[in-house]
XYZ file of C-alpha atoms in Angstrom:
157
model
C 115.632 122.208 109.702
C 115.876 119.597 106.939
C 115.046 120.650 103.403
C 112.275 118.727 101.675
C 113.508 117.470 98.297
C 111.409 116.270 95.387
C 111.560 112.487 95.466
C 111.603 110.196 92.465
C 109.483 107.009 92.394
C 112.591 104.911 93.120
C 113.395 107.027 96.189
C 109.879 106.896 97.596
C 110.779 103.897 99.774
C 114.088 105.263 101.040
C 114.535 105.594 104.774
C 115.941 109.089 104.329
C 112.764 110.264 102.577
C 110.544 108.545 105.151
C 112.424 110.419 107.885
C 112.114 113.689 105.942
C 108.356 113.200 105.532
C 107.941 112.459 109.244
C 110.107 115.376 110.368
C 108.275 117.684 107.937
C 104.890 116.538 109.259
C 105.966 117.061 112.881
C 107.447 120.480 112.039
C 104.149 121.425 110.372
C 102.252 120.118 113.410
C 104.533 122.076 115.722
C 104.070 125.299 113.719
C 100.286 124.840 113.498
C 99.665 123.982 117.142
C 100.086 127.382 118.786
C 98.416 126.349 122.032
C 99.361 122.730 122.776
C 97.466 122.912 126.071
C 94.228 122.960 124.023
C 95.003 119.348 123.159
C 94.779 118.271 126.802
C 91.842 115.995 127.563
C 90.988 115.662 123.843
C 90.683 111.882 123.422
C 92.533 110.041 120.666
C 89.674 107.667 119.901
C 87.689 110.062 117.694
C 90.302 109.804 114.960
C 90.908 106.502 113.160
C 94.644 107.090 112.537
C 95.285 108.298 116.060
C 93.324 105.580 117.843
C 95.637 102.921 116.400
C 98.416 104.279 118.631
C 96.396 103.947 121.800
C 97.083 100.838 123.853
C 94.371 99.105 125.872
C 95.602 100.336 129.235
C 96.649 103.798 128.065
C 93.788 106.237 127.574
C 96.036 109.171 126.628
C 95.015 112.427 125.027
C 96.068 114.451 122.007
C 98.500 116.516 124.102
C 100.492 113.494 125.285
C 100.619 112.216 121.705
C 101.742 115.647 120.472
C 104.619 115.478 122.994
C 105.439 111.910 121.937
C 105.674 112.855 118.236
C 107.955 115.782 119.067
C 110.130 113.512 121.210
C 110.465 110.960 118.400
C 111.407 113.760 115.977
C 114.112 114.856 118.429
C 115.400 111.259 118.688
C 115.649 111.044 114.887
C 117.331 114.429 114.496
C 119.756 114.197 117.418
C 120.037 110.472 118.138
C 118.824 108.357 121.013
C 121.033 108.758 124.056
C 119.976 106.785 127.071
C 121.565 104.457 129.573
C 119.652 101.427 128.260
C 120.920 101.997 124.715
C 124.501 102.446 125.927
C 124.264 99.254 127.992
C 122.875 97.299 125.030
C 125.748 98.511 122.826
C 128.276 97.331 125.412
C 126.631 93.898 125.544
C 126.547 93.624 121.738
C 130.215 94.599 121.440
C 131.134 91.960 124.037
C 129.224 89.302 122.059
C 130.911 90.389 118.812
C 134.368 90.315 120.411
C 133.648 86.807 121.760
C 132.569 85.688 118.289
C 135.690 87.194 116.752
C 138.008 85.543 119.270
C 136.360 82.140 118.756
C 136.424 82.605 114.981
C 140.170 83.283 115.054
C 140.784 79.840 116.564
C 138.935 78.034 113.772
C 140.448 77.164 110.420
C 140.791 79.799 107.707
C 138.328 78.115 105.281
C 135.528 77.834 107.813
C 136.224 81.389 108.994
C 135.787 82.668 105.435
C 132.467 80.813 105.077
C 131.258 82.219 108.410
C 132.113 85.751 107.307
C 130.113 85.317 104.102
C 127.141 83.997 106.100
C 127.449 86.833 108.624
C 127.602 89.405 105.801
C 124.493 87.893 104.229
C 122.802 87.830 107.619
C 123.744 91.466 108.269
C 122.232 92.518 104.960
C 118.998 90.676 105.788
C 118.948 92.291 109.234
C 119.438 95.767 107.750
C 116.690 95.174 105.174
C 114.331 93.854 107.870
C 114.931 96.817 110.166
C 114.746 99.383 107.351
C 111.406 97.965 106.233
C 110.079 98.067 109.794
C 111.379 101.566 110.421
C 109.885 102.861 107.173
C 106.514 101.377 108.134
C 106.605 102.962 111.584
C 107.692 106.335 110.174
C 104.840 106.227 107.640
C 102.312 105.589 110.412
C 103.806 108.343 112.586
C 103.706 110.763 109.637
C 100.010 110.034 109.095
C 99.374 110.543 112.781
C 101.246 113.863 112.920
C 99.203 115.051 109.930
C 96.035 113.781 111.582
C 96.836 115.573 114.841
C 97.442 118.807 112.914
C 94.110 118.433 111.091
C 92.325 117.641 114.330
C 93.827 120.696 116.070
C 92.607 122.899 113.223
C 89.114 121.452 113.658
C 89.248 122.096 117.411
C 90.090 125.779 116.951
C 87.728 126.203 113.997
C 90.161 126.651 111.089
């Protein structure tokens, strides 16, 4: 279990803290929901935060969303291991190796400029993905808290 640390205003937007908040919310949800089966057939639509996760074709219930939140927590804590991810990594490494082999045939000056552009591009990519991930984790944290609150209402706490 991850320890919740006091965060400073400058750390509030860190990915690590966003993950900690989400994992803490899911752990709280998991400890509160003693009978997950009570969430079956409880629609998501009654709750504003939860209904935003529902797609048009997917009716879903609180139980399936409870399972989804726990699964995402597991992915964050232990990593995502699936065939599709492994295949994508292989493809990306092949593309990178092709870029590297073609870059080695170009002149040294242009290679140096390309590296600087790639470094800049990598930083922009990281910033873009971190921002997106933090936004998603914030929404998921709200939804885990909302599910916990809703469960308490269902059992009369």
